[in-house]
Structure formats: C-alpha cells, structure tokens
Amino acid sequence: MAKLPVLSGRELIKILKKVGFEVVRQKGSHVSLQKEQFRTVVPLHSELAKGTLIAILHQCGISREEFDKIK
C-alpha cells in the first residue's frame, strides 16, 4: 500500500468529482459533497492532515487502494 499523498482541499474535491461526487454547498472554507447515500465535508486547506484525508475517504466509501487507482 502506497503512502497517502499530501493534497489540498481543492485537489481532493477534483478527485472526488471524478468518481461522481457533486458539490452540494459551501459554507466558509468547507465544501459539502454528496454521491447517493455518501456525504462528506472537505475543508479548503492548503494541506489536508493524514487523518482528515483518511476520514473523508472512509465517509465516501473509498478504500485506500481504490484511491491510489483514482488519483
């Protein structure tokens, strides 16, 4: 399993849009995305913490292996 990359919030949103997530709304520096029953909030930080990225992937139903293939 490869190490998780350091991504910004905007980069992660682009990746999630590739797999079908849509931006539902934005409030301040947080963007809400949704795809069917999956919902998540991505902060627009310049670098997302490793734990934050893992939590967002878990909320989206995406495994780390699938994420490596997507990006």
PDB file of N, CA, C and O in Angstrom:
ATOM      1  N   MET A   1       0.844  -1.172   0.000  1.00  0.00           N
ATOM      2  CA  MET A   1       0.000   0.000   0.000  1.00  0.00           C
ATOM      3  C   MET A   1       0.895   1.241   0.000  1.00  0.00           C
ATOM      4  O   MET A   1       1.788   1.384   0.820  1.00  0.00           O
ATOM      5  N   ALA A   2       0.641   2.115  -0.934  1.00  0.00           N
ATOM      6  CA  ALA A   2       1.440   3.330  -1.069  1.00  0.00           C
ATOM      7  C   ALA A   2       1.063   4.342   0.017  1.00  0.00           C
ATOM      8  O   ALA A   2      -0.035   4.305   0.566  1.00  0.00           O
ATOM      9  N   LYS A   3       1.998   5.235   0.304  1.00  0.00           N
ATOM     10  CA  LYS A   3       1.722   6.300   1.261  1.00  0.00           C
ATOM     11  C   LYS A   3       0.681   7.243   0.676  1.00  0.00           C
ATOM     12  O   LYS A   3       0.613   7.433  -0.540  1.00  0.00           O
ATOM     13  N   LEU A   4      -0.099   7.827   1.556  1.00  0.00           N
ATOM     14  CA  LEU A   4      -1.077   8.808   1.102  1.00  0.00           C
ATOM     15  C   LEU A   4      -0.365  10.081   0.670  1.00  0.00           C
ATOM     16  O   LEU A   4       0.565  10.530   1.343  1.00  0.00           O
ATOM     17  N   PRO A   5      -0.791  10.669  -0.432  1.00  0.00           N
ATOM     18  CA  PRO A   5      -0.168  11.915  -0.872  1.00  0.00           C
ATOM     19  C   PRO A   5      -0.628  13.097  -0.022  1.00  0.00           C
ATOM     20  O   PRO A   5      -1.660  13.031   0.634  1.00  0.00           O
ATOM     21  N   VAL A   6       0.137  14.153  -0.055  1.00  0.00           N
ATOM     22  CA  VAL A   6      -0.272  15.395   0.596  1.00  0.00           C
ATOM     23  C   VAL A   6      -1.096  16.166  -0.427  1.00  0.00           C
ATOM     24  O   VAL A   6      -0.612  16.498  -1.501  1.00  0.00           O
ATOM     25  N   LEU A   7      -2.364  16.377  -0.110  1.00  0.00           N
ATOM     26  CA  LEU A   7      -3.284  17.043  -1.038  1.00  0.00           C
ATOM     27  C   LEU A   7      -3.878  18.276  -0.388  1.00  0.00           C
ATOM     28  O   LEU A   7      -4.038  18.334   0.829  1.00  0.00           O
ATOM     29  N   SER A   8      -4.245  19.226  -1.229  1.00  0.00           N
ATOM     30  CA  SER A   8      -5.014  20.366  -0.736  1.00  0.00           C
ATOM     31  C   SER A   8      -6.492  19.983  -0.808  1.00  0.00           C
ATOM     32  O   SER A   8      -6.859  18.984  -1.445  1.00  0.00           O
ATOM     33  N   GLY A   9      -7.328  20.768  -0.179  1.00  0.00           N
ATOM     34  CA  GLY A   9      -8.758  20.513  -0.230  1.00  0.00           C
ATOM     35  C   GLY A   9      -9.299  20.579  -1.652  1.00  0.00           C
ATOM     36  O   GLY A   9     -10.115  19.760  -2.059  1.00  0.00           O
ATOM     37  N   ARG A  10      -8.825  21.551  -2.423  1.00  0.00           N
ATOM     38  CA  ARG A  10      -9.279  21.697  -3.820  1.00  0.00           C
ATOM     39  C   ARG A  10      -8.878  20.492  -4.674  1.00  0.00           C
ATOM     40  O   ARG A  10      -9.656  20.041  -5.514  1.00  0.00           O
ATOM     41  N   GLU A  11      -7.672  19.966  -4.465  1.00  0.00           N
ATOM     42  CA  GLU A  11      -7.220  18.787  -5.215  1.00  0.00           C
ATOM     43  C   GLU A  11      -8.086  17.575  -4.878  1.00  0.00           C
ATOM     44  O   GLU A  11      -8.462  16.812  -5.774  1.00  0.00           O
ATOM     45  N   LEU A  12      -8.425  17.409  -3.613  1.00  0.00           N
ATOM     46  CA  LEU A  12      -9.271  16.285  -3.213  1.00  0.00           C
ATOM     47  C   LEU A  12     -10.667  16.409  -3.811  1.00  0.00           C
ATOM     48  O   LEU A  12     -11.240  15.417  -4.261  1.00  0.00           O
ATOM     49  N   ILE A  13     -11.195  17.616  -3.864  1.00  0.00           N
ATOM     50  CA  ILE A  13     -12.517  17.820  -4.462  1.00  0.00           C
ATOM     51  C   ILE A  13     -12.505  17.427  -5.937  1.00  0.00           C
ATOM     52  O   ILE A  13     -13.422  16.780  -6.425  1.00  0.00           O
ATOM     53  N   LYS A  14     -11.447  17.774  -6.663  1.00  0.00           N
ATOM     54  CA  LYS A  14     -11.335  17.391  -8.075  1.00  0.00           C
ATOM     55  C   LYS A  14     -11.342  15.875  -8.227  1.00  0.00           C
ATOM     56  O   LYS A  14     -11.992  15.327  -9.118  1.00  0.00           O
ATOM     57  N   ILE A  15     -10.627  15.182  -7.344  1.00  0.00           N
ATOM     58  CA  ILE A  15     -10.570  13.715  -7.393  1.00  0.00           C
ATOM     59  C   ILE A  15     -11.946  13.124  -7.088  1.00  0.00           C
ATOM     60  O   ILE A  15     -12.401  12.197  -7.767  1.00  0.00           O
ATOM     61  N   LEU A  16     -12.632  13.659  -6.075  1.00  0.00           N
ATOM     62  CA  LEU A  16     -13.952  13.136  -5.723  1.00  0.00           C
ATOM     63  C   LEU A  16     -14.970  13.393  -6.835  1.00  0.00           C
ATOM     64  O   LEU A  16     -15.861  12.575  -7.069  1.00  0.00           O
ATOM     65  N   LYS A  17     -14.837  14.513  -7.546  1.00  0.00           N
ATOM     66  CA  LYS A  17     -15.739  14.790  -8.669  1.00  0.00           C
ATOM     67  C   LYS A  17     -15.545  13.760  -9.784  1.00  0.00           C
ATOM     68  O   LYS A  17     -16.504  13.411 -10.474  1.00  0.00           O
ATOM     69  N   LYS A  18     -14.326  13.254  -9.953  1.00  0.00           N
ATOM     70  CA  LYS A  18     -14.048  12.237 -10.976  1.00  0.00           C
ATOM     71  C   LYS A  18     -14.861  10.970 -10.740  1.00  0.00           C
ATOM     72  O   LYS A  18     -15.224  10.287 -11.690  1.00  0.00           O
ATOM     73  N   VAL A  19     -15.119  10.647  -9.471  1.00  0.00           N
ATOM     74  CA  VAL A  19     -15.854   9.420  -9.153  1.00  0.00           C
ATOM     75  C   VAL A  19     -17.339   9.671  -8.916  1.00  0.00           C
ATOM     76  O   VAL A  19     -18.046   8.797  -8.422  1.00  0.00           O
ATOM     77  N   GLY A  20     -17.822  10.857  -9.247  1.00  0.00           N
ATOM     78  CA  GLY A  20     -19.253  11.108  -9.236  1.00  0.00           C
ATOM     79  C   GLY A  20     -19.799  11.955  -8.106  1.00  0.00           C
ATOM     80  O   GLY A  20     -21.011  12.141  -8.021  1.00  0.00           O
ATOM     81  N   PHE A  21     -18.958  12.463  -7.228  1.00  0.00           N
ATOM     82  CA  PHE A  21     -19.446  13.334  -6.163  1.00  0.00           C
ATOM     83  C   PHE A  21     -19.755  14.708  -6.740  1.00  0.00           C
ATOM     84  O   PHE A  21     -19.105  15.159  -7.672  1.00  0.00           O
ATOM     85  N   GLU A  22     -20.782  15.335  -6.179  1.00  0.00           N
ATOM     86  CA  GLU A  22     -21.178  16.673  -6.607  1.00  0.00           C
ATOM     87  C   GLU A  22     -21.135  17.616  -5.414  1.00  0.00           C
ATOM     88  O   GLU A  22     -21.462  17.231  -4.295  1.00  0.00           O
ATOM     89  N   VAL A  23     -20.750  18.854  -5.680  1.00  0.00           N
ATOM     90  CA  VAL A  23     -20.739  19.867  -4.629  1.00  0.00           C
ATOM     91  C   VAL A  23     -22.179  20.246  -4.328  1.00  0.00           C
ATOM     92  O   VAL A  23     -22.936  20.612  -5.217  1.00  0.00           O
ATOM     93  N   VAL A  24     -22.566  20.098  -3.060  1.00  0.00           N
ATOM     94  CA  VAL A  24     -23.925  20.412  -2.632  1.00  0.00           C
ATOM     95  C   VAL A  24     -23.995  21.856  -2.162  1.00  0.00           C
ATOM     96  O   VAL A  24     -24.914  22.595  -2.509  1.00  0.00           O
ATOM     97  N   ARG A  25     -23.005  22.262  -1.345  1.00  0.00           N
ATOM     98  CA  ARG A  25     -22.981  23.631  -0.858  1.00  0.00           C
ATOM     99  C   ARG A  25     -21.610  23.936  -0.290  1.00  0.00           C
ATOM    100  O   ARG A  25     -20.794  23.048  -0.099  1.00  0.00           O
ATOM    101  N   GLN A  26     -21.388  25.209  -0.041  1.00  0.00           N
ATOM    102  CA  GLN A  26     -20.149  25.652   0.591  1.00  0.00           C
ATOM    103  C   GLN A  26     -20.505  26.677   1.651  1.00  0.00           C
ATOM    104  O   GLN A  26     -21.306  27.577   1.423  1.00  0.00           O
ATOM    105  N   LYS A  27     -19.903  26.509   2.817  1.00  0.00           N
ATOM    106  CA  LYS A  27     -20.101  27.476   3.890  1.00  0.00           C
ATOM    107  C   LYS A  27     -18.727  27.830   4.421  1.00  0.00           C
ATOM    108  O   LYS A  27     -18.059  26.996   5.038  1.00  0.00           O
ATOM    109  N   GLY A  28     -18.290  29.038   4.132  1.00  0.00           N
ATOM    110  CA  GLY A  28     -16.945  29.442   4.527  1.00  0.00           C
ATOM    111  C   GLY A  28     -15.899  28.631   3.782  1.00  0.00           C
ATOM    112  O   GLY A  28     -15.937  28.540   2.563  1.00  0.00           O
ATOM    113  N   SER A  29     -14.995  28.006   4.529  1.00  0.00           N
ATOM    114  CA  SER A  29     -13.923  27.244   3.894  1.00  0.00           C
ATOM    115  C   SER A  29     -14.206  25.751   3.883  1.00  0.00           C
ATOM    116  O   SER A  29     -13.285  24.939   3.762  1.00  0.00           O
ATOM    117  N   HIS A  30     -15.466  25.350   4.005  1.00  0.00           N
ATOM    118  CA  HIS A  30     -15.825  23.937   3.992  1.00  0.00           C
ATOM    119  C   HIS A  30     -16.829  23.676   2.874  1.00  0.00           C
ATOM    120  O   HIS A  30     -17.832  24.376   2.755  1.00  0.00           O
ATOM    121  N   VAL A  31     -16.535  22.637   2.072  1.00  0.00           N
ATOM    122  CA  VAL A  31     -17.376  22.282   0.929  1.00  0.00           C
ATOM    123  C   VAL A  31     -18.036  20.936   1.204  1.00  0.00           C
ATOM    124  O   VAL A  31     -17.365  19.966   1.545  1.00  0.00           O
ATOM    125  N   SER A  32     -19.364  20.876   1.053  1.00  0.00           N
ATOM    126  CA  SER A  32     -20.112  19.637   1.238  1.00  0.00           C
ATOM    127  C   SER A  32     -20.294  18.968  -0.110  1.00  0.00           C
ATOM    128  O   SER A  32     -20.696  19.615  -1.082  1.00  0.00           O
ATOM    129  N   LEU A  33     -19.998  17.665  -0.156  1.00  0.00           N
ATOM    130  CA  LEU A  33     -20.157  16.886  -1.379  1.00  0.00           C
ATOM    131  C   LEU A  33     -21.060  15.692  -1.100  1.00  0.00           C
ATOM    132  O   LEU A  33     -21.116  15.195   0.023  1.00  0.00           O
ATOM    133  N   GLN A  34     -21.736  15.223  -2.160  1.00  0.00           N
ATOM    134  CA  GLN A  34     -22.654  14.105  -1.994  1.00  0.00           C
ATOM    135  C   GLN A  34     -22.661  13.253  -3.251  1.00  0.00           C
ATOM    136  O   GLN A  34     -22.556  13.752  -4.368  1.00  0.00           O
ATOM    137  N   LYS A  35     -22.806  11.926  -3.031  1.00  0.00           N
ATOM    138  CA  LYS A  35     -22.999  10.960  -4.111  1.00  0.00           C
ATOM    139  C   LYS A  35     -23.876   9.871  -3.530  1.00  0.00           C
ATOM    140  O   LYS A  35     -23.460   9.153  -2.614  1.00  0.00           O
ATOM    141  N   GLU A  36     -25.087   9.754  -4.007  1.00  0.00           N
ATOM    142  CA  GLU A  36     -26.063   8.795  -3.491  1.00  0.00           C
ATOM    143  C   GLU A  36     -26.176   8.945  -1.977  1.00  0.00           C
ATOM    144  O   GLU A  36     -26.511  10.018  -1.494  1.00  0.00           O
ATOM    145  N   GLN A  37     -25.883   7.881  -1.204  1.00  0.00           N
ATOM    146  CA  GLN A  37     -26.027   7.973   0.254  1.00  0.00           C
ATOM    147  C   GLN A  37     -24.772   8.481   0.938  1.00  0.00           C
ATOM    148  O   GLN A  37     -24.766   8.692   2.147  1.00  0.00           O
ATOM    149  N   PHE A  38     -23.696   8.690   0.199  1.00  0.00           N
ATOM    150  CA  PHE A  38     -22.436   9.139   0.786  1.00  0.00           C
ATOM    151  C   PHE A  38     -22.377  10.663   0.816  1.00  0.00           C
ATOM    152  O   PHE A  38     -22.652  11.321  -0.178  1.00  0.00           O
ATOM    153  N   ARG A  39     -22.004  11.205   1.986  1.00  0.00           N
ATOM    154  CA  ARG A  39     -21.845  12.653   2.152  1.00  0.00           C
ATOM    155  C   ARG A  39     -20.552  12.906   2.900  1.00  0.00           C
ATOM    156  O   ARG A  39     -20.180  12.136   3.779  1.00  0.00           O
ATOM    157  N   THR A  40     -19.895  13.996   2.565  1.00  0.00           N
ATOM    158  CA  THR A  40     -18.689  14.375   3.284  1.00  0.00           C
ATOM    159  C   THR A  40     -18.485  15.874   3.194  1.00  0.00           C
ATOM    160  O   THR A  40     -19.108  16.542   2.368  1.00  0.00           O
ATOM    161  N   VAL A  41     -17.608  16.375   4.044  1.00  0.00           N
ATOM    162  CA  VAL A  41     -17.247  17.786   4.045  1.00  0.00           C
ATOM    163  C   VAL A  41     -15.734  17.868   3.888  1.00  0.00           C
ATOM    164  O   VAL A  41     -14.995  17.199   4.599  1.00  0.00           O
ATOM    165  N   VAL A  42     -15.285  18.673   2.921  1.00  0.00           N
ATOM    166  CA  VAL A  42     -13.852  18.841   2.664  1.00  0.00           C
ATOM    167  C   VAL A  42     -13.463  20.275   3.022  1.00  0.00           C
ATOM    168  O   VAL A  42     -14.018  21.219   2.469  1.00  0.00           O
ATOM    169  N   PRO A  43     -12.508  20.427   3.936  1.00  0.00           N
ATOM    170  CA  PRO A  43     -12.027  21.775   4.251  1.00  0.00           C
ATOM    171  C   PRO A  43     -11.094  22.268   3.147  1.00  0.00           C
ATOM    172  O   PRO A  43     -10.323  21.494   2.592  1.00  0.00           O
ATOM    173  N   LEU A  44     -11.163  23.518   2.819  1.00  0.00           N
ATOM    174  CA  LEU A  44     -10.318  24.077   1.758  1.00  0.00           C
ATOM    175  C   LEU A  44      -8.981  24.548   2.325  1.00  0.00           C
ATOM    176  O   LEU A  44      -8.618  25.708   2.215  1.00  0.00           O
ATOM    177  N   HIS A  45      -8.257  23.628   2.923  1.00  0.00           N
ATOM    178  CA  HIS A  45      -6.940  23.934   3.467  1.00  0.00           C
ATOM    179  C   HIS A  45      -5.879  23.686   2.402  1.00  0.00           C
ATOM    180  O   HIS A  45      -6.097  22.904   1.468  1.00  0.00           O
ATOM    181  N   SER A  46      -4.720  24.318   2.557  1.00  0.00           N
ATOM    182  CA  SER A  46      -3.644  24.124   1.578  1.00  0.00           C
ATOM    183  C   SER A  46      -3.065  22.714   1.670  1.00  0.00           C
ATOM    184  O   SER A  46      -2.609  22.165   0.670  1.00  0.00           O
ATOM    185  N   GLU A  47      -3.087  22.108   2.864  1.00  0.00           N
ATOM    186  CA  GLU A  47      -2.665  20.720   3.053  1.00  0.00           C
ATOM    187  C   GLU A  47      -3.630  20.062   4.022  1.00  0.00           C
ATOM    188  O   GLU A  47      -3.862  20.570   5.112  1.00  0.00           O
ATOM    189  N   LEU A  48      -4.189  18.914   3.608  1.00  0.00           N
ATOM    190  CA  LEU A  48      -5.073  18.172   4.496  1.00  0.00           C
ATOM    191  C   LEU A  48      -4.234  17.244   5.367  1.00  0.00           C
ATOM    192  O   LEU A  48      -3.296  16.605   4.878  1.00  0.00           O
ATOM    193  N   ALA A  49      -4.570  17.160   6.632  1.00  0.00           N
ATOM    194  CA  ALA A  49      -3.882  16.246   7.532  1.00  0.00           C
ATOM    195  C   ALA A  49      -4.185  14.799   7.111  1.00  0.00           C
ATOM    196  O   ALA A  49      -5.240  14.521   6.525  1.00  0.00           O
ATOM    197  N   LYS A  50      -3.255  13.906   7.394  1.00  0.00           N
ATOM    198  CA  LYS A  50      -3.405  12.498   7.011  1.00  0.00           C
ATOM    199  C   LYS A  50      -4.692  11.902   7.574  1.00  0.00           C
ATOM    200  O   LYS A  50      -5.443  11.232   6.866  1.00  0.00           O
ATOM    201  N   GLY A  51      -4.966  12.164   8.858  1.00  0.00           N
ATOM    202  CA  GLY A  51      -6.181  11.639   9.488  1.00  0.00           C
ATOM    203  C   GLY A  51      -7.442  12.192   8.868  1.00  0.00           C
ATOM    204  O   GLY A  51      -8.442  11.478   8.732  1.00  0.00           O
ATOM    205  N   THR A  52      -7.414  13.453   8.477  1.00  0.00           N
ATOM    206  CA  THR A  52      -8.566  14.076   7.826  1.00  0.00           C
ATOM    207  C   THR A  52      -8.833  13.419   6.477  1.00  0.00           C
ATOM    208  O   THR A  52      -9.975  13.100   6.153  1.00  0.00           O
ATOM    209  N   LEU A  53      -7.773  13.182   5.713  1.00  0.00           N
ATOM    210  CA  LEU A  53      -7.915  12.540   4.403  1.00  0.00           C
ATOM    211  C   LEU A  53      -8.473  11.129   4.555  1.00  0.00           C
ATOM    212  O   LEU A  53      -9.393  10.736   3.833  1.00  0.00           O
ATOM    213  N   ILE A  54      -7.955  10.373   5.501  1.00  0.00           N
ATOM    214  CA  ILE A  54      -8.443   9.008   5.727  1.00  0.00           C
ATOM    215  C   ILE A  54      -9.913   9.024   6.131  1.00  0.00           C
ATOM    216  O   ILE A  54     -10.713   8.214   5.645  1.00  0.00           O
ATOM    217  N   ALA A  55     -10.303   9.952   7.009  1.00  0.00           N
ATOM    218  CA  ALA A  55     -11.694  10.052   7.448  1.00  0.00           C
ATOM    219  C   ALA A  55     -12.623  10.400   6.283  1.00  0.00           C
ATOM    220  O   ALA A  55     -13.712   9.832   6.166  1.00  0.00           O
ATOM    221  N   ILE A  56     -12.191  11.313   5.424  1.00  0.00           N
ATOM    222  CA  ILE A  56     -13.011  11.699   4.272  1.00  0.00           C
ATOM    223  C   ILE A  56     -13.180  10.516   3.329  1.00  0.00           C
ATOM    224  O   ILE A  56     -14.284  10.245   2.842  1.00  0.00           O
ATOM    225  N   LEU A  57     -12.107   9.780   3.063  1.00  0.00           N
ATOM    226  CA  LEU A  57     -12.200   8.600   2.194  1.00  0.00           C
ATOM    227  C   LEU A  57     -13.151   7.571   2.799  1.00  0.00           C
ATOM    228  O   LEU A  57     -13.949   6.957   2.076  1.00  0.00           O
ATOM    229  N   HIS A  58     -13.085   7.376   4.106  1.00  0.00           N
ATOM    230  CA  HIS A  58     -13.973   6.427   4.778  1.00  0.00           C
ATOM    231  C   HIS A  58     -15.432   6.871   4.632  1.00  0.00           C
ATOM    232  O   HIS A  58     -16.310   6.055   4.342  1.00  0.00           O
ATOM    233  N   GLN A  59     -15.712   8.160   4.808  1.00  0.00           N
ATOM    234  CA  GLN A  59     -17.070   8.685   4.666  1.00  0.00           C
ATOM    235  C   GLN A  59     -17.587   8.519   3.239  1.00  0.00           C
ATOM    236  O   GLN A  59     -18.784   8.377   3.025  1.00  0.00           O
ATOM    237  N   CYS A  60     -16.669   8.531   2.278  1.00  0.00           N
ATOM    238  CA  CYS A  60     -17.047   8.407   0.863  1.00  0.00           C
ATOM    239  C   CYS A  60     -17.156   6.959   0.412  1.00  0.00           C
ATOM    240  O   CYS A  60     -17.549   6.691  -0.723  1.00  0.00           O
ATOM    241  N   GLY A  61     -16.766   6.026   1.269  1.00  0.00           N
ATOM    242  CA  GLY A  61     -16.814   4.615   0.896  1.00  0.00           C
ATOM    243  C   GLY A  61     -15.708   4.234  -0.066  1.00  0.00           C
ATOM    244  O   GLY A  61     -15.870   3.313  -0.866  1.00  0.00           O
ATOM    245  N   ILE A  62     -14.575   4.924  -0.013  1.00  0.00           N
ATOM    246  CA  ILE A  62     -13.450   4.670  -0.916  1.00  0.00           C
ATOM    247  C   ILE A  62     -12.296   4.105  -0.089  1.00  0.00           C
ATOM    248  O   ILE A  62     -11.874   4.720   0.884  1.00  0.00           O
ATOM    249  N   SER A  63     -11.793   2.935  -0.499  1.00  0.00           N
ATOM    250  CA  SER A  63     -10.648   2.353   0.197  1.00  0.00           C
ATOM    251  C   SER A  63      -9.370   3.045  -0.265  1.00  0.00           C
ATOM    252  O   SER A  63      -9.342   3.729  -1.294  1.00  0.00           O
ATOM    253  N   ARG A  64      -8.300   2.843   0.498  1.00  0.00           N
ATOM    254  CA  ARG A  64      -7.025   3.469   0.129  1.00  0.00           C
ATOM    255  C   ARG A  64      -6.508   2.918  -1.199  1.00  0.00           C
ATOM    256  O   ARG A  64      -5.906   3.644  -1.986  1.00  0.00           O
ATOM    257  N   GLU A  65      -6.765   1.623  -1.466  1.00  0.00           N
ATOM    258  CA  GLU A  65      -6.336   1.028  -2.730  1.00  0.00           C
ATOM    259  C   GLU A  65      -7.095   1.644  -3.906  1.00  0.00           C
ATOM    260  O   GLU A  65      -6.514   1.944  -4.946  1.00  0.00           O
ATOM    261  N   GLU A  66      -8.405   1.829  -3.739  1.00  0.00           N
ATOM    262  CA  GLU A  66      -9.207   2.466  -4.787  1.00  0.00           C
ATOM    263  C   GLU A  66      -8.743   3.903  -5.012  1.00  0.00           C
ATOM    264  O   GLU A  66      -8.680   4.363  -6.152  1.00  0.00           O
ATOM    265  N   PHE A  67      -8.423   4.603  -3.928  1.00  0.00           N
ATOM    266  CA  PHE A  67      -7.970   5.981  -4.031  1.00  0.00           C
ATOM    267  C   PHE A  67      -6.670   6.081  -4.828  1.00  0.00           C
ATOM    268  O   PHE A  67      -6.507   6.981  -5.646  1.00  0.00           O
ATOM    269  N   ASP A  68      -5.748   5.114  -4.622  1.00  0.00           N
ATOM    270  CA  ASP A  68      -4.496   5.099  -5.375  1.00  0.00           C
ATOM    271  C   ASP A  68      -4.752   4.959  -6.873  1.00  0.00           C
ATOM    272  O   ASP A  68      -4.050   5.555  -7.688  1.00  0.00           O
ATOM    273  N   LYS A  69      -5.770   4.174  -7.238  1.00  0.00           N
ATOM    274  CA  LYS A  69      -6.102   3.973  -8.659  1.00  0.00           C
ATOM    275  C   LYS A  69      -6.762   5.216  -9.266  1.00  0.00           C
ATOM    276  O   LYS A  69      -6.567   5.519 -10.435  1.00  0.00           O
ATOM    277  N   ILE A  70      -7.553   5.926  -8.467  1.00  0.00           N
ATOM    278  CA  ILE A  70      -8.291   7.102  -8.953  1.00  0.00           C
ATOM    279  C   ILE A  70      -7.372   8.270  -9.242  1.00  0.00           C
ATOM    280  O   ILE A  70      -7.446   8.902 -10.279  1.00  0.00           O
ATOM    281  N   LYS A  71      -6.501   8.586  -8.297  1.00  0.00           N
ATOM    282  CA  LYS A  71      -5.691   9.782  -8.421  1.00  0.00           C
ATOM    283  C   LYS A  71      -4.716   9.632  -9.539  1.00  0.00           C
ATOM    284  O   LYS A  71      -4.472  10.328 -10.373  1.00  0.00           O
TER     285      LYS A  71
END
